[in-house]
Amino acid sequence: MDNNTKELNKVFGSRYAIESSVLMSMYNDTSLFDEWKLNEEDFKTPEGKLLFNIGELIRRKGVTKIDKTSLDVELTYHDDLKKDLSVYGGSKAVIKQMSYVSDENKELYYDNLLKNNYL
C-alpha cells in the first residue's frame, strides 16, 4: 500500500469517515454548503478543514458540482492548498472518493456529523 492510499484510508475511519461523507456530499451538490450552514470549525480533522475550505472557495464561484476540472482550476490559484492536498493524492484522489458517497444518504451523513460534534 502506497503512502497516498494510507493517507486516504484515514479519511474513511471513524471521525474521518463522518467528515469525509459529509464533505463528499457537499462536493457532489454545493448547494449543501448553504443549506447545512456548516463552517470550518465543524470539521475537527486537518483533512476535513482543508477539504471544506477548498470546497467553499469553489462553491463561491458558482460551481454546483465539484469535478476534477473545477478542483484543478481552483488549486492553480492556491499553491498552498494544492501542496496540502497533494499529501492525500491530489484532486484525482478526492474525485475518486466522491464516487463512494451515496446522494441518498446525505442527510444521514449530516446527522452523524452533528451528533458526533455534539458528543
CSV table of N, CA and C in Angstrom, one decimal:
chain,number,residue,atom,x,y,z
A,1,MET,N,0.8,-1.2,0.0
A,1,MET,CA,0.0,0.0,0.0
A,1,MET,C,0.9,1.2,0.0
A,2,ASP,N,0.7,2.1,-1.0
A,2,ASP,CA,1.5,3.3,-1.1
A,2,ASP,C,1.0,4.4,0.0
A,3,ASN,N,1.8,5.4,0.2
A,3,ASN,CA,1.6,6.4,1.2
A,3,ASN,C,0.3,7.2,0.9
A,4,ASN,N,0.0,7.4,-0.3
A,4,ASN,CA,-1.3,8.1,-0.6
A,4,ASN,C,-2.5,7.3,-0.2
A,5,THR,N,-2.4,6.0,-0.5
A,5,THR,CA,-3.5,5.1,-0.1
A,5,THR,C,-3.7,5.1,1.4
A,6,LYS,N,-2.6,5.0,2.1
A,6,LYS,CA,-2.6,5.0,3.6
A,6,LYS,C,-3.3,6.3,4.1
A,7,GLU,N,-2.9,7.4,3.5
A,7,GLU,CA,-3.4,8.7,3.9
A,7,GLU,C,-4.9,8.7,3.6
A,8,LEU,N,-5.3,8.3,2.5
A,8,LEU,CA,-6.8,8.3,2.1
A,8,LEU,C,-7.6,7.3,3.0
A,9,ASN,N,-7.0,6.2,3.4
A,9,ASN,CA,-7.7,5.3,4.3
A,9,ASN,C,-8.0,5.9,5.6
A,10,LYS,N,-7.2,6.9,6.0
A,10,LYS,CA,-7.5,7.6,7.3
A,10,LYS,C,-8.8,8.3,7.1
A,11,VAL,N,-9.1,8.8,5.9
A,11,VAL,CA,-10.3,9.6,5.7
A,11,VAL,C,-11.6,8.7,6.0
A,12,PHE,N,-11.5,7.4,5.8
A,12,PHE,CA,-12.6,6.6,6.0
A,12,PHE,C,-12.6,5.8,7.2
A,13,GLY,N,-12.0,6.3,8.3
A,13,GLY,CA,-12.0,5.6,9.6
A,13,GLY,C,-12.6,6.5,10.6
A,14,SER,N,-13.6,6.1,11.3
A,14,SER,CA,-14.3,6.8,12.4
A,14,SER,C,-14.6,8.3,12.1
A,15,ARG,N,-14.0,9.2,12.8
A,15,ARG,CA,-14.3,10.7,12.6
A,15,ARG,C,-14.0,11.0,11.1
A,16,TYR,N,-12.9,10.4,10.6
A,16,TYR,CA,-12.6,10.7,9.2
A,16,TYR,C,-13.7,10.3,8.2
A,17,ALA,N,-14.4,9.2,8.5
A,17,ALA,CA,-15.5,8.7,7.7
A,17,ALA,C,-16.7,9.6,7.8
A,18,ILE,N,-17.0,10.1,9.0
A,18,ILE,CA,-18.1,11.0,9.1
A,18,ILE,C,-17.8,12.3,8.4
A,19,GLU,N,-16.7,12.9,8.6
A,19,GLU,CA,-16.4,14.1,7.9
A,19,GLU,C,-16.3,14.0,6.4
A,20,SER,N,-15.7,12.9,6.0
A,20,SER,CA,-15.5,12.6,4.5
A,20,SER,C,-16.8,12.5,3.8
A,21,SER,N,-17.8,11.7,4.5
A,21,SER,CA,-19.1,11.5,3.9
A,21,SER,C,-19.8,12.8,3.7
A,22,VAL,N,-19.8,13.7,4.7
A,22,VAL,CA,-20.4,15.0,4.6
A,22,VAL,C,-19.8,15.8,3.5
A,23,LEU,N,-18.5,15.9,3.5
A,23,LEU,CA,-17.7,16.7,2.5
A,23,LEU,C,-17.9,16.2,1.1
A,24,MET,N,-17.9,14.9,0.9
A,24,MET,CA,-18.1,14.4,-0.5
A,24,MET,C,-19.5,14.7,-0.9
A,25,SER,N,-20.5,14.6,0.0
A,25,SER,CA,-21.9,15.0,-0.4
A,25,SER,C,-21.9,16.5,-0.8
A,26,MET,N,-21.2,17.3,0.0
A,26,MET,CA,-21.2,18.7,-0.4
A,26,MET,C,-20.5,19.0,-1.7
A,27,TYR,N,-19.5,18.2,-2.0
A,27,TYR,CA,-18.8,18.4,-3.3
A,27,TYR,C,-19.7,17.9,-4.4
A,28,ASN,N,-20.5,16.9,-4.2
A,28,ASN,CA,-21.5,16.4,-5.2
A,28,ASN,C,-22.6,17.4,-5.4
A,29,ASP,N,-22.9,18.2,-4.4
A,29,ASP,CA,-24.0,19.2,-4.5
A,29,ASP,C,-23.6,20.4,-3.7
A,30,THR,N,-23.0,21.4,-4.3
A,30,THR,CA,-22.5,22.5,-3.5
A,30,THR,C,-23.6,23.4,-2.8
A,31,SER,N,-24.9,23.2,-3.2
A,31,SER,CA,-25.9,23.9,-2.5
A,31,SER,C,-26.0,23.5,-1.1
A,32,LEU,N,-25.4,22.4,-0.7
A,32,LEU,CA,-25.4,21.9,0.7
A,32,LEU,C,-24.5,22.8,1.6
A,33,PHE,N,-23.6,23.5,1.0
A,33,PHE,CA,-22.8,24.5,1.7
A,33,PHE,C,-23.7,25.5,2.3
A,34,ASP,N,-24.7,26.0,1.6
A,34,ASP,CA,-25.6,27.0,2.1
A,34,ASP,C,-26.7,26.3,3.0
A,35,GLU,N,-27.2,25.2,2.5
A,35,GLU,CA,-28.3,24.5,3.2
A,35,GLU,C,-27.9,24.1,4.6
A,36,TRP,N,-26.7,23.5,4.8
A,36,TRP,CA,-26.3,22.9,6.0
A,36,TRP,C,-25.7,23.9,7.0
A,37,LYS,N,-25.3,25.1,6.5
A,37,LYS,CA,-24.7,26.1,7.3
A,37,LYS,C,-23.5,25.7,8.2
A,38,LEU,N,-22.7,24.8,7.7
A,38,LEU,CA,-21.5,24.3,8.4
A,38,LEU,C,-20.4,25.3,8.1
A,39,ASN,N,-19.4,25.3,9.0
A,39,ASN,CA,-18.2,26.1,8.9
A,39,ASN,C,-17.0,25.3,9.2
A,40,GLU,N,-15.8,25.8,9.0
A,40,GLU,CA,-14.6,25.1,9.2
A,40,GLU,C,-14.5,24.5,10.6
A,41,GLU,N,-15.0,25.1,11.6
A,41,GLU,CA,-14.9,24.6,13.0
A,41,GLU,C,-15.8,23.3,13.2
A,42,ASP,N,-16.7,23.0,12.3
A,42,ASP,CA,-17.5,21.8,12.4
A,42,ASP,C,-16.7,20.6,12.0
A,43,PHE,N,-15.5,20.8,11.4
A,43,PHE,CA,-14.6,19.7,11.0
A,43,PHE,C,-13.4,19.7,11.9
A,44,LYS,N,-13.2,18.6,12.5
A,44,LYS,CA,-12.1,18.5,13.5
A,44,LYS,C,-10.8,18.0,13.0
A,45,THR,N,-10.8,17.3,11.9
A,45,THR,CA,-9.6,16.8,11.3
A,45,THR,C,-8.9,17.8,10.4
A,46,PRO,N,-7.6,17.8,10.2
A,46,PRO,CA,-7.0,18.7,9.3
A,46,PRO,C,-7.4,18.5,7.9
A,47,GLU,N,-7.7,17.2,7.5
A,47,GLU,CA,-8.2,16.9,6.2
A,47,GLU,C,-9.5,17.5,5.9
A,48,GLY,N,-10.4,17.4,7.0
A,48,GLY,CA,-11.8,17.9,6.8
A,48,GLY,C,-11.8,19.4,6.7
A,49,LYS,N,-10.9,20.1,7.4
A,49,LYS,CA,-10.8,21.6,7.3
A,49,LYS,C,-10.3,22.0,5.9
A,50,LEU,N,-9.3,21.2,5.5
A,50,LEU,CA,-8.7,21.5,4.1
A,50,LEU,C,-9.8,21.3,3.0
A,51,LEU,N,-10.5,20.2,3.0
A,51,LEU,CA,-11.5,19.9,2.0
A,51,LEU,C,-12.7,20.9,2.1
A,52,PHE,N,-13.1,21.3,3.3
A,52,PHE,CA,-14.1,22.2,3.5
A,52,PHE,C,-13.7,23.6,2.9
A,53,ASN,N,-12.5,24.1,3.2
A,53,ASN,CA,-12.1,25.4,2.7
A,53,ASN,C,-12.0,25.4,1.1
A,54,ILE,N,-11.5,24.3,0.6
A,54,ILE,CA,-11.3,24.2,-0.9
A,54,ILE,C,-12.7,24.2,-1.5
A,55,GLY,N,-13.6,23.4,-1.0
A,55,GLY,CA,-15.0,23.3,-1.5
A,55,GLY,C,-15.7,24.6,-1.4
A,56,GLU,N,-15.5,25.3,-0.3
A,56,GLU,CA,-16.2,26.7,-0.1
A,56,GLU,C,-15.6,27.7,-1.2
A,57,LEU,N,-14.4,27.6,-1.4
A,57,LEU,CA,-13.8,28.5,-2.5
A,57,LEU,C,-14.4,28.3,-3.8
A,58,ILE,N,-14.6,27.0,-4.2
A,58,ILE,CA,-15.1,26.6,-5.5
A,58,ILE,C,-16.6,27.0,-5.5
A,59,ARG,N,-17.3,26.7,-4.5
A,59,ARG,CA,-18.8,27.0,-4.4
A,59,ARG,C,-19.1,28.4,-4.6
A,60,ARG,N,-18.2,29.3,-4.0
A,60,ARG,CA,-18.4,30.7,-4.2
A,60,ARG,C,-18.3,31.2,-5.6
A,61,LYS,N,-17.7,30.4,-6.5
A,61,LYS,CA,-17.6,30.8,-7.9
A,61,LYS,C,-18.7,30.3,-8.7
A,62,GLY,N,-19.7,29.7,-8.1
A,62,GLY,CA,-21.0,29.3,-8.8
A,62,GLY,C,-21.0,27.8,-9.3
A,63,VAL,N,-20.0,27.1,-8.9
A,63,VAL,CA,-19.9,25.6,-9.3
A,63,VAL,C,-21.0,24.9,-8.5
A,64,THR,N,-21.8,24.1,-9.2
A,64,THR,CA,-22.8,23.3,-8.5
A,64,THR,C,-22.4,21.9,-8.1
A,65,LYS,N,-21.5,21.4,-8.8
A,65,LYS,CA,-20.9,20.0,-8.5
A,65,LYS,C,-19.4,20.1,-8.8
A,66,ILE,N,-18.6,19.8,-7.8
A,66,ILE,CA,-17.2,19.9,-7.9
A,66,ILE,C,-16.7,18.7,-8.7
A,67,ASP,N,-16.0,18.9,-9.8
A,67,ASP,CA,-15.3,17.9,-10.5
A,67,ASP,C,-13.8,18.1,-10.6
A,68,LYS,N,-13.1,17.2,-11.2
A,68,LYS,CA,-11.7,17.3,-11.3
A,68,LYS,C,-11.2,18.6,-11.9
A,69,THR,N,-11.9,19.1,-13.0
A,69,THR,CA,-11.5,20.3,-13.6
A,69,THR,C,-11.7,21.5,-12.7
A,70,SER,N,-12.8,21.6,-12.1
A,70,SER,CA,-13.1,22.8,-11.2
A,70,SER,C,-12.1,22.8,-10.0
A,71,LEU,N,-11.8,21.6,-9.5
A,71,LEU,CA,-10.9,21.5,-8.4
A,71,LEU,C,-9.5,21.9,-8.9
A,72,ASP,N,-9.0,21.3,-10.0
A,72,ASP,CA,-7.7,21.7,-10.5
A,72,ASP,C,-7.5,23.2,-10.8
A,73,VAL,N,-8.6,23.7,-11.4
A,73,VAL,CA,-8.5,25.2,-11.8
A,73,VAL,C,-8.4,26.0,-10.5
A,74,GLU,N,-9.2,25.7,-9.5
A,74,GLU,CA,-9.1,26.5,-8.2
A,74,GLU,C,-7.7,26.3,-7.6
A,75,LEU,N,-7.2,25.1,-7.6
A,75,LEU,CA,-5.9,24.9,-7.0
A,75,LEU,C,-4.7,25.6,-7.7
A,76,THR,N,-4.9,26.0,-9.0
A,76,THR,CA,-3.9,26.7,-9.6
A,76,THR,C,-3.7,28.1,-9.0
A,77,TYR,N,-4.8,28.6,-8.3
A,77,TYR,CA,-4.7,29.9,-7.7
A,77,TYR,C,-4.2,29.8,-6.2
A,78,HIS,N,-4.1,28.6,-5.7
A,78,HIS,CA,-3.8,28.4,-4.3
A,78,HIS,C,-2.7,27.4,-4.2
A,79,ASP,N,-1.5,27.7,-4.4
A,79,ASP,CA,-0.4,26.8,-4.3
A,79,ASP,C,-0.3,26.1,-3.0
A,80,ASP,N,-0.6,26.8,-1.9
A,80,ASP,CA,-0.5,26.2,-0.5
A,80,ASP,C,-1.6,25.1,-0.4
A,81,LEU,N,-2.8,25.3,-0.9
A,81,LEU,CA,-3.8,24.3,-0.8
A,81,LEU,C,-3.5,23.1,-1.7
A,82,LYS,N,-3.0,23.4,-2.9
A,82,LYS,CA,-2.6,22.3,-3.8
A,82,LYS,C,-1.5,21.4,-3.2
A,83,LYS,N,-0.5,22.1,-2.5
A,83,LYS,CA,0.5,21.3,-1.8
A,83,LYS,C,-0.1,20.5,-0.7
A,84,ASP,N,-0.9,21.1,0.1
A,84,ASP,CA,-1.6,20.3,1.2
A,84,ASP,C,-2.4,19.2,0.7
A,85,LEU,N,-3.1,19.4,-0.4
A,85,LEU,CA,-4.0,18.3,-0.9
A,85,LEU,C,-3.1,17.2,-1.6
A,86,SER,N,-2.0,17.5,-2.1
A,86,SER,CA,-1.1,16.5,-2.7
A,86,SER,C,-0.7,15.4,-1.8
A,87,VAL,N,-0.6,15.7,-0.5
A,87,VAL,CA,-0.3,14.7,0.5
A,87,VAL,C,-1.3,13.6,0.5
A,88,TYR,N,-2.6,13.9,0.1
A,88,TYR,CA,-3.6,12.9,0.1
A,88,TYR,C,-3.9,12.4,-1.3
A,89,GLY,N,-3.1,12.6,-2.2
A,89,GLY,CA,-3.3,12.1,-3.6
A,89,GLY,C,-3.8,13.1,-4.6
A,90,GLY,N,-4.0,14.3,-4.1
A,90,GLY,CA,-4.4,15.4,-5.0
A,90,GLY,C,-5.9,15.3,-5.4
A,91,SER,N,-6.2,16.1,-6.5
A,91,SER,CA,-7.6,16.2,-6.9
A,91,SER,C,-8.1,14.8,-7.4
A,92,LYS,N,-7.3,14.0,-8.0
A,92,LYS,CA,-7.8,12.8,-8.6
A,92,LYS,C,-8.3,11.9,-7.4
A,93,ALA,N,-7.6,11.8,-6.3
A,93,ALA,CA,-8.0,11.0,-5.2
A,93,ALA,C,-9.3,11.5,-4.6
A,94,VAL,N,-9.5,12.8,-4.5
A,94,VAL,CA,-10.7,13.4,-4.0
A,94,VAL,C,-11.9,13.0,-4.8
A,95,ILE,N,-11.7,13.2,-6.1
A,95,ILE,CA,-12.8,12.9,-7.1
A,95,ILE,C,-13.2,11.4,-7.0
A,96,LYS,N,-12.2,10.5,-6.8
A,96,LYS,CA,-12.4,9.1,-6.7
A,96,LYS,C,-13.3,8.8,-5.4
A,97,GLN,N,-12.9,9.5,-4.3
A,97,GLN,CA,-13.7,9.3,-3.1
A,97,GLN,C,-15.1,9.8,-3.2
A,98,MET,N,-15.4,10.7,-4.0
A,98,MET,CA,-16.8,11.2,-4.2
A,98,MET,C,-17.7,10.1,-4.7
A,99,SER,N,-17.1,9.2,-5.5
A,99,SER,CA,-17.9,8.1,-6.1
A,99,SER,C,-18.4,7.1,-5.0
A,100,TYR,N,-17.8,7.1,-3.8
A,100,TYR,CA,-18.2,6.2,-2.8
A,100,TYR,C,-19.3,6.7,-1.9
A,101,VAL,N,-19.7,7.9,-2.1
A,101,VAL,CA,-20.7,8.5,-1.2
A,101,VAL,C,-22.1,8.5,-1.9
A,102,SER,N,-23.1,8.0,-1.3
A,102,SER,CA,-24.4,7.9,-1.9
A,102,SER,C,-25.2,9.2,-1.6
A,103,ASP,N,-25.7,9.8,-2.7
A,103,ASP,CA,-26.5,11.0,-2.5
A,103,ASP,C,-27.8,10.7,-1.7
A,104,GLU,N,-28.3,9.5,-1.7
A,104,GLU,CA,-29.5,9.1,-1.0
A,104,GLU,C,-29.2,9.2,0.5
A,105,ASN,N,-28.0,9.1,1.0
A,105,ASN,CA,-27.7,9.1,2.4
A,105,ASN,C,-27.1,10.4,2.9
A,106,LYS,N,-27.2,11.4,2.2
A,106,LYS,CA,-26.6,12.7,2.6
A,106,LYS,C,-27.1,13.2,3.9
A,107,GLU,N,-28.4,13.1,4.1
A,107,GLU,CA,-29.0,13.6,5.4
A,107,GLU,C,-28.5,12.8,6.6
A,108,LEU,N,-28.3,11.5,6.4
A,108,LEU,CA,-27.8,10.6,7.4
A,108,LEU,C,-26.3,11.0,7.8
A,109,TYR,N,-25.5,11.3,6.7
A,109,TYR,CA,-24.2,11.7,6.9
A,109,TYR,C,-24.1,13.0,7.7
A,110,TYR,N,-25.0,14.0,7.4
A,110,TYR,CA,-25.1,15.3,8.0
A,110,TYR,C,-25.5,15.1,9.5
A,111,ASP,N,-26.5,14.3,9.7
A,111,ASP,CA,-26.9,14.0,11.1
A,111,ASP,C,-25.8,13.4,12.0
A,112,ASN,N,-25.1,12.4,11.3
A,112,ASN,CA,-24.0,11.8,12.1
A,112,ASN,C,-22.9,12.8,12.4
A,113,LEU,N,-22.6,13.8,11.6
A,113,LEU,CA,-21.6,14.8,11.9
A,113,LEU,C,-22.1,15.7,13.1
A,114,LEU,N,-23.4,16.1,13.0
A,114,LEU,CA,-23.9,16.9,14.1
A,114,LEU,C,-23.9,16.1,15.4
A,115,LYS,N,-24.3,14.9,15.4
A,115,LYS,CA,-24.3,14.1,16.6
A,115,LYS,C,-22.8,13.9,17.2
A,116,ASN,N,-21.9,13.6,16.3
A,116,ASN,CA,-20.5,13.5,16.7
A,116,ASN,C,-20.0,14.8,17.2
A,117,ASN,N,-20.3,15.9,16.6
A,117,ASN,CA,-19.9,17.2,17.2
A,117,ASN,C,-20.5,17.5,18.5
A,118,TYR,N,-21.7,17.1,18.7
A,118,TYR,CA,-22.4,17.3,20.0
A,118,TYR,C,-21.7,16.5,21.1
A,119,LEU,N,-21.3,15.3,20.8
A,119,LEU,CA,-20.7,14.4,21.8
A,119,LEU,C,-19.3,14.9,22.0
